[in-house]
Amino acid sequence: MPYSRCIRCKSSPENNYCNGASTVESRGNNFSEAFTSFNSLEQIDHEFTIHNVKVFSTFKYFSRLHRFGITTNATLTIEENEFLTELWPNTHSPPIIQRSLNIVRNVRLCLKHIVDFINFTTTHEKGLIF
């Protein structure tokens, strides 16, 4: 039976103190439920990695995400996403990135989209580290 849900991590010694991390779990091929879970994210405080995801061509599914990184070691990593062609579409404002950003080996993501995203972020937040 397909379903998707967000699972909030309970920080404990058994899971190396995940510090409240969340994961999206999806069973079956009903990705629309998983995408709906992403729509609920408004802020990410710590580390967030989107790695080797084969179903994203855009991050439009993160439409409510407004801010990333309130801790000094927060890092957003977007890497090796084979089908990613744009970050946030023009119809959505991208989130403000307050800390480190790594965009690595996304073969279909053109440089212009990356530069536009960096320019938007640096005009709204001066503390971005590349």
PDB file of C-alpha atoms in Angstrom:
ATOM      1  CA  MET A   1       0.000   0.000   0.000  1.00  0.00           C
ATOM      2  CA  PRO A   2       1.654   3.276  -1.091  1.00  0.00           C
ATOM      3  CA  TYR A   3       1.996   6.099   1.387  1.00  0.00           C
ATOM      4  CA  SER A   4       4.358   8.912   2.241  1.00  0.00           C
ATOM      5  CA  ARG A   5       5.076  10.636   5.497  1.00  0.00           C
ATOM      6  CA  CYS A   6       7.540  12.935   7.175  1.00  0.00           C
ATOM      7  CA  ILE A   7       9.355  11.310  10.054  1.00  0.00           C
ATOM      8  CA  ARG A   8      10.920  13.537  12.678  1.00  0.00           C
ATOM      9  CA  CYS A   9      14.041  12.062  14.196  1.00  0.00           C
ATOM     10  CA  LYS A  10      14.135  11.672  17.973  1.00  0.00           C
ATOM     11  CA  SER A  11      17.648  12.612  19.013  1.00  0.00           C
ATOM     12  CA  SER A  12      19.312   9.783  20.952  1.00  0.00           C
ATOM     13  CA  PRO A  13      22.652   7.951  21.280  1.00  0.00           C
ATOM     14  CA  GLU A  14      21.262   5.106  19.132  1.00  0.00           C
ATOM     15  CA  ASN A  15      20.966   7.370  16.074  1.00  0.00           C
ATOM     16  CA  ASN A  16      24.078   9.491  16.668  1.00  0.00           C
ATOM     17  CA  TYR A  17      22.034  12.433  17.934  1.00  0.00           C
ATOM     18  CA  CYS A  18      20.286  13.369  14.711  1.00  0.00           C
ATOM     19  CA  ASN A  19      19.319  16.766  16.213  1.00  0.00           C
ATOM     20  CA  GLY A  20      15.722  16.611  15.058  1.00  0.00           C
ATOM     21  CA  ALA A  21      16.399  15.747  11.423  1.00  0.00           C
ATOM     22  CA  SER A  22      13.496  14.660   9.274  1.00  0.00           C
ATOM     23  CA  THR A  23      13.291  12.236   6.436  1.00  0.00           C
ATOM     24  CA  VAL A  24      10.596  11.693   3.853  1.00  0.00           C
ATOM     25  CA  GLU A  25       9.711   8.084   3.387  1.00  0.00           C
ATOM     26  CA  SER A  26       7.702   6.872   0.425  1.00  0.00           C
ATOM     27  CA  ARG A  27       6.558   3.372  -0.422  1.00  0.00           C
ATOM     28  CA  GLY A  28       5.353   2.426  -3.868  1.00  0.00           C
ATOM     29  CA  ASN A  29       5.345   4.723  -6.869  1.00  0.00           C
ATOM     30  CA  ASN A  30       3.063   7.459  -5.558  1.00  0.00           C
ATOM     31  CA  PHE A  31       5.577  10.302  -5.570  1.00  0.00           C
ATOM     32  CA  SER A  32       2.882  12.976  -5.396  1.00  0.00           C
ATOM     33  CA  GLU A  33       2.383  12.127  -1.713  1.00  0.00           C
ATOM     34  CA  ALA A  34       6.099  12.573  -1.052  1.00  0.00           C
ATOM     35  CA  PHE A  35       6.096  15.891  -2.929  1.00  0.00           C
ATOM     36  CA  THR A  36       3.184  17.045  -0.774  1.00  0.00           C
ATOM     37  CA  SER A  37       5.343  16.307   2.275  1.00  0.00           C
ATOM     38  CA  PHE A  38       8.090  18.554   0.885  1.00  0.00           C
ATOM     39  CA  ASN A  39       5.562  21.377   0.469  1.00  0.00           C
ATOM     40  CA  SER A  40       5.161  21.527   4.248  1.00  0.00           C
ATOM     41  CA  LEU A  41       8.788  22.590   4.836  1.00  0.00           C
ATOM     42  CA  GLU A  42       9.092  26.304   5.664  1.00  0.00           C
ATOM     43  CA  GLN A  43      12.540  26.504   7.247  1.00  0.00           C
ATOM     44  CA  ILE A  44      15.524  24.178   7.532  1.00  0.00           C
ATOM     45  CA  ASP A  45      17.818  25.031  10.412  1.00  0.00           C
ATOM     46  CA  HIS A  46      20.800  22.732   9.943  1.00  0.00           C
ATOM     47  CA  GLU A  47      22.141  20.520   7.156  1.00  0.00           C
ATOM     48  CA  PHE A  48      20.071  19.550   4.115  1.00  0.00           C
ATOM     49  CA  THR A  49      21.266  17.359   1.257  1.00  0.00           C
ATOM     50  CA  ILE A  50      19.514  16.530  -1.989  1.00  0.00           C
ATOM     51  CA  HIS A  51      21.677  13.784  -3.475  1.00  0.00           C
ATOM     52  CA  ASN A  52      21.101  11.535  -6.492  1.00  0.00           C
ATOM     53  CA  VAL A  53      17.347  12.113  -6.657  1.00  0.00           C
ATOM     54  CA  LYS A  54      16.006  10.813  -9.951  1.00  0.00           C
ATOM     55  CA  VAL A  55      12.513  12.354  -9.784  1.00  0.00           C
ATOM     56  CA  PHE A  56      13.322  16.084  -9.494  1.00  0.00           C
ATOM     57  CA  SER A  57      13.745  18.356 -12.477  1.00  0.00           C
ATOM     58  CA  THR A  58      13.007  21.401 -10.296  1.00  0.00           C
ATOM     59  CA  PHE A  59      12.617  22.286  -6.627  1.00  0.00           C
ATOM     60  CA  LYS A  60       9.103  23.658  -7.109  1.00  0.00           C
ATOM     61  CA  TYR A  61       7.979  21.036  -4.581  1.00  0.00           C
ATOM     62  CA  PHE A  62       9.698  23.078  -1.868  1.00  0.00           C
ATOM     63  CA  SER A  63       7.325  25.985  -2.529  1.00  0.00           C
ATOM     64  CA  ARG A  64       6.916  27.027   1.128  1.00  0.00           C
ATOM     65  CA  LEU A  65      10.630  26.873   1.997  1.00  0.00           C
ATOM     66  CA  HIS A  66      11.628  30.431   2.895  1.00  0.00           C
ATOM     67  CA  ARG A  67      14.857  30.177   4.863  1.00  0.00           C
ATOM     68  CA  PHE A  68      17.742  27.785   5.252  1.00  0.00           C
ATOM     69  CA  GLY A  69      20.503  27.676   7.849  1.00  0.00           C
ATOM     70  CA  ILE A  70      20.361  29.390  11.211  1.00  0.00           C
ATOM     71  CA  THR A  71      23.296  27.543  12.771  1.00  0.00           C
ATOM     72  CA  THR A  72      26.903  28.431  11.940  1.00  0.00           C
ATOM     73  CA  ASN A  73      27.649  25.028  10.389  1.00  0.00           C
ATOM     74  CA  ALA A  74      24.450  24.752   8.308  1.00  0.00           C
ATOM     75  CA  THR A  75      25.049  23.496   4.763  1.00  0.00           C
ATOM     76  CA  LEU A  76      22.730  23.059   1.798  1.00  0.00           C
ATOM     77  CA  THR A  77      24.158  20.500  -0.632  1.00  0.00           C
ATOM     78  CA  ILE A  78      22.623  19.820  -4.032  1.00  0.00           C
ATOM     79  CA  GLU A  79      24.659  17.143  -5.779  1.00  0.00           C
ATOM     80  CA  GLU A  80      24.518  14.520  -8.507  1.00  0.00           C
ATOM     81  CA  ASN A  81      20.843  15.004  -9.359  1.00  0.00           C
ATOM     82  CA  GLU A  82      20.806  13.718 -12.908  1.00  0.00           C
ATOM     83  CA  PHE A  83      17.491  15.236 -14.022  1.00  0.00           C
ATOM     84  CA  LEU A  84      17.637  18.589 -12.223  1.00  0.00           C
ATOM     85  CA  THR A  85      17.325  21.370 -14.836  1.00  0.00           C
ATOM     86  CA  GLU A  86      16.413  24.351 -12.633  1.00  0.00           C
ATOM     87  CA  LEU A  87      16.475  25.224  -8.972  1.00  0.00           C
ATOM     88  CA  TRP A  88      13.326  27.215  -8.166  1.00  0.00           C
ATOM     89  CA  PRO A  89      11.093  28.294 -11.045  1.00  0.00           C
ATOM     90  CA  ASN A  90      10.407  31.998 -11.574  1.00  0.00           C
ATOM     91  CA  THR A  91       6.923  31.495 -10.140  1.00  0.00           C
ATOM     92  CA  HIS A  92       8.398  30.684  -6.698  1.00  0.00           C
ATOM     93  CA  SER A  93      10.767  32.826  -4.687  1.00  0.00           C
ATOM     94  CA  PRO A  94      13.828  30.798  -3.745  1.00  0.00           C
ATOM     95  CA  PRO A  95      14.669  30.474  -0.054  1.00  0.00           C
ATOM     96  CA  ILE A  96      17.184  32.727   1.634  1.00  0.00           C
ATOM     97  CA  ILE A  97      20.374  30.779   2.320  1.00  0.00           C
ATOM     98  CA  GLN A  98      22.173  32.013   5.432  1.00  0.00           C
ATOM     99  CA  ARG A  99      25.154  29.677   5.515  1.00  0.00           C
ATOM    100  CA  SER A 100      27.053  27.326   3.173  1.00  0.00           C
ATOM    101  CA  LEU A 101      25.821  26.252  -0.250  1.00  0.00           C
ATOM    102  CA  ASN A 102      27.304  23.450  -2.368  1.00  0.00           C
ATOM    103  CA  ILE A 103      25.981  22.757  -5.873  1.00  0.00           C
ATOM    104  CA  VAL A 104      28.000  19.905  -7.368  1.00  0.00           C
ATOM    105  CA  ARG A 105      27.741  17.677 -10.481  1.00  0.00           C
ATOM    106  CA  ASN A 106      24.139  18.271 -11.520  1.00  0.00           C
ATOM    107  CA  VAL A 107      24.761  17.610 -15.202  1.00  0.00           C
ATOM    108  CA  ARG A 108      21.581  19.173 -16.648  1.00  0.00           C
ATOM    109  CA  LEU A 109      21.533  22.227 -14.384  1.00  0.00           C
ATOM    110  CA  CYS A 110      22.825  25.156 -16.412  1.00  0.00           C
ATOM    111  CA  LEU A 111      25.184  27.691 -14.889  1.00  0.00           C
ATOM    112  CA  LYS A 112      22.739  30.570 -15.432  1.00  0.00           C
ATOM    113  CA  HIS A 113      20.240  29.060 -12.966  1.00  0.00           C
ATOM    114  CA  ILE A 114      22.989  28.669 -10.377  1.00  0.00           C
ATOM    115  CA  VAL A 115      24.259  32.230 -10.874  1.00  0.00           C
ATOM    116  CA  ASP A 116      20.717  33.654 -10.682  1.00  0.00           C
ATOM    117  CA  PHE A 117      20.099  31.763  -7.441  1.00  0.00           C
ATOM    118  CA  ILE A 118      23.383  32.964  -5.922  1.00  0.00           C
ATOM    119  CA  ASN A 119      22.689  36.552  -6.993  1.00  0.00           C
ATOM    120  CA  PHE A 120      19.209  36.462  -5.440  1.00  0.00           C
ATOM    121  CA  THR A 121      20.534  34.992  -2.215  1.00  0.00           C
ATOM    122  CA  THR A 122      23.503  37.335  -1.836  1.00  0.00           C
ATOM    123  CA  THR A 123      21.339  40.424  -2.371  1.00  0.00           C
ATOM    124  CA  HIS A 124      19.012  39.276   0.423  1.00  0.00           C
ATOM    125  CA  GLU A 125      21.545  37.743   2.822  1.00  0.00           C
ATOM    126  CA  LYS A 126      25.111  38.959   3.253  1.00  0.00           C
ATOM    127  CA  GLY A 127      26.392  36.004   5.338  1.00  0.00           C
ATOM    128  CA  LEU A 128      26.400  33.344   2.615  1.00  0.00           C
ATOM    129  CA  ILE A 129      29.566  31.223   2.409  1.00  0.00           C
ATOM    130  CA  PHE A 130      30.454  29.438  -0.849  1.00  0.00           C
TER     131      PHE A 130
END
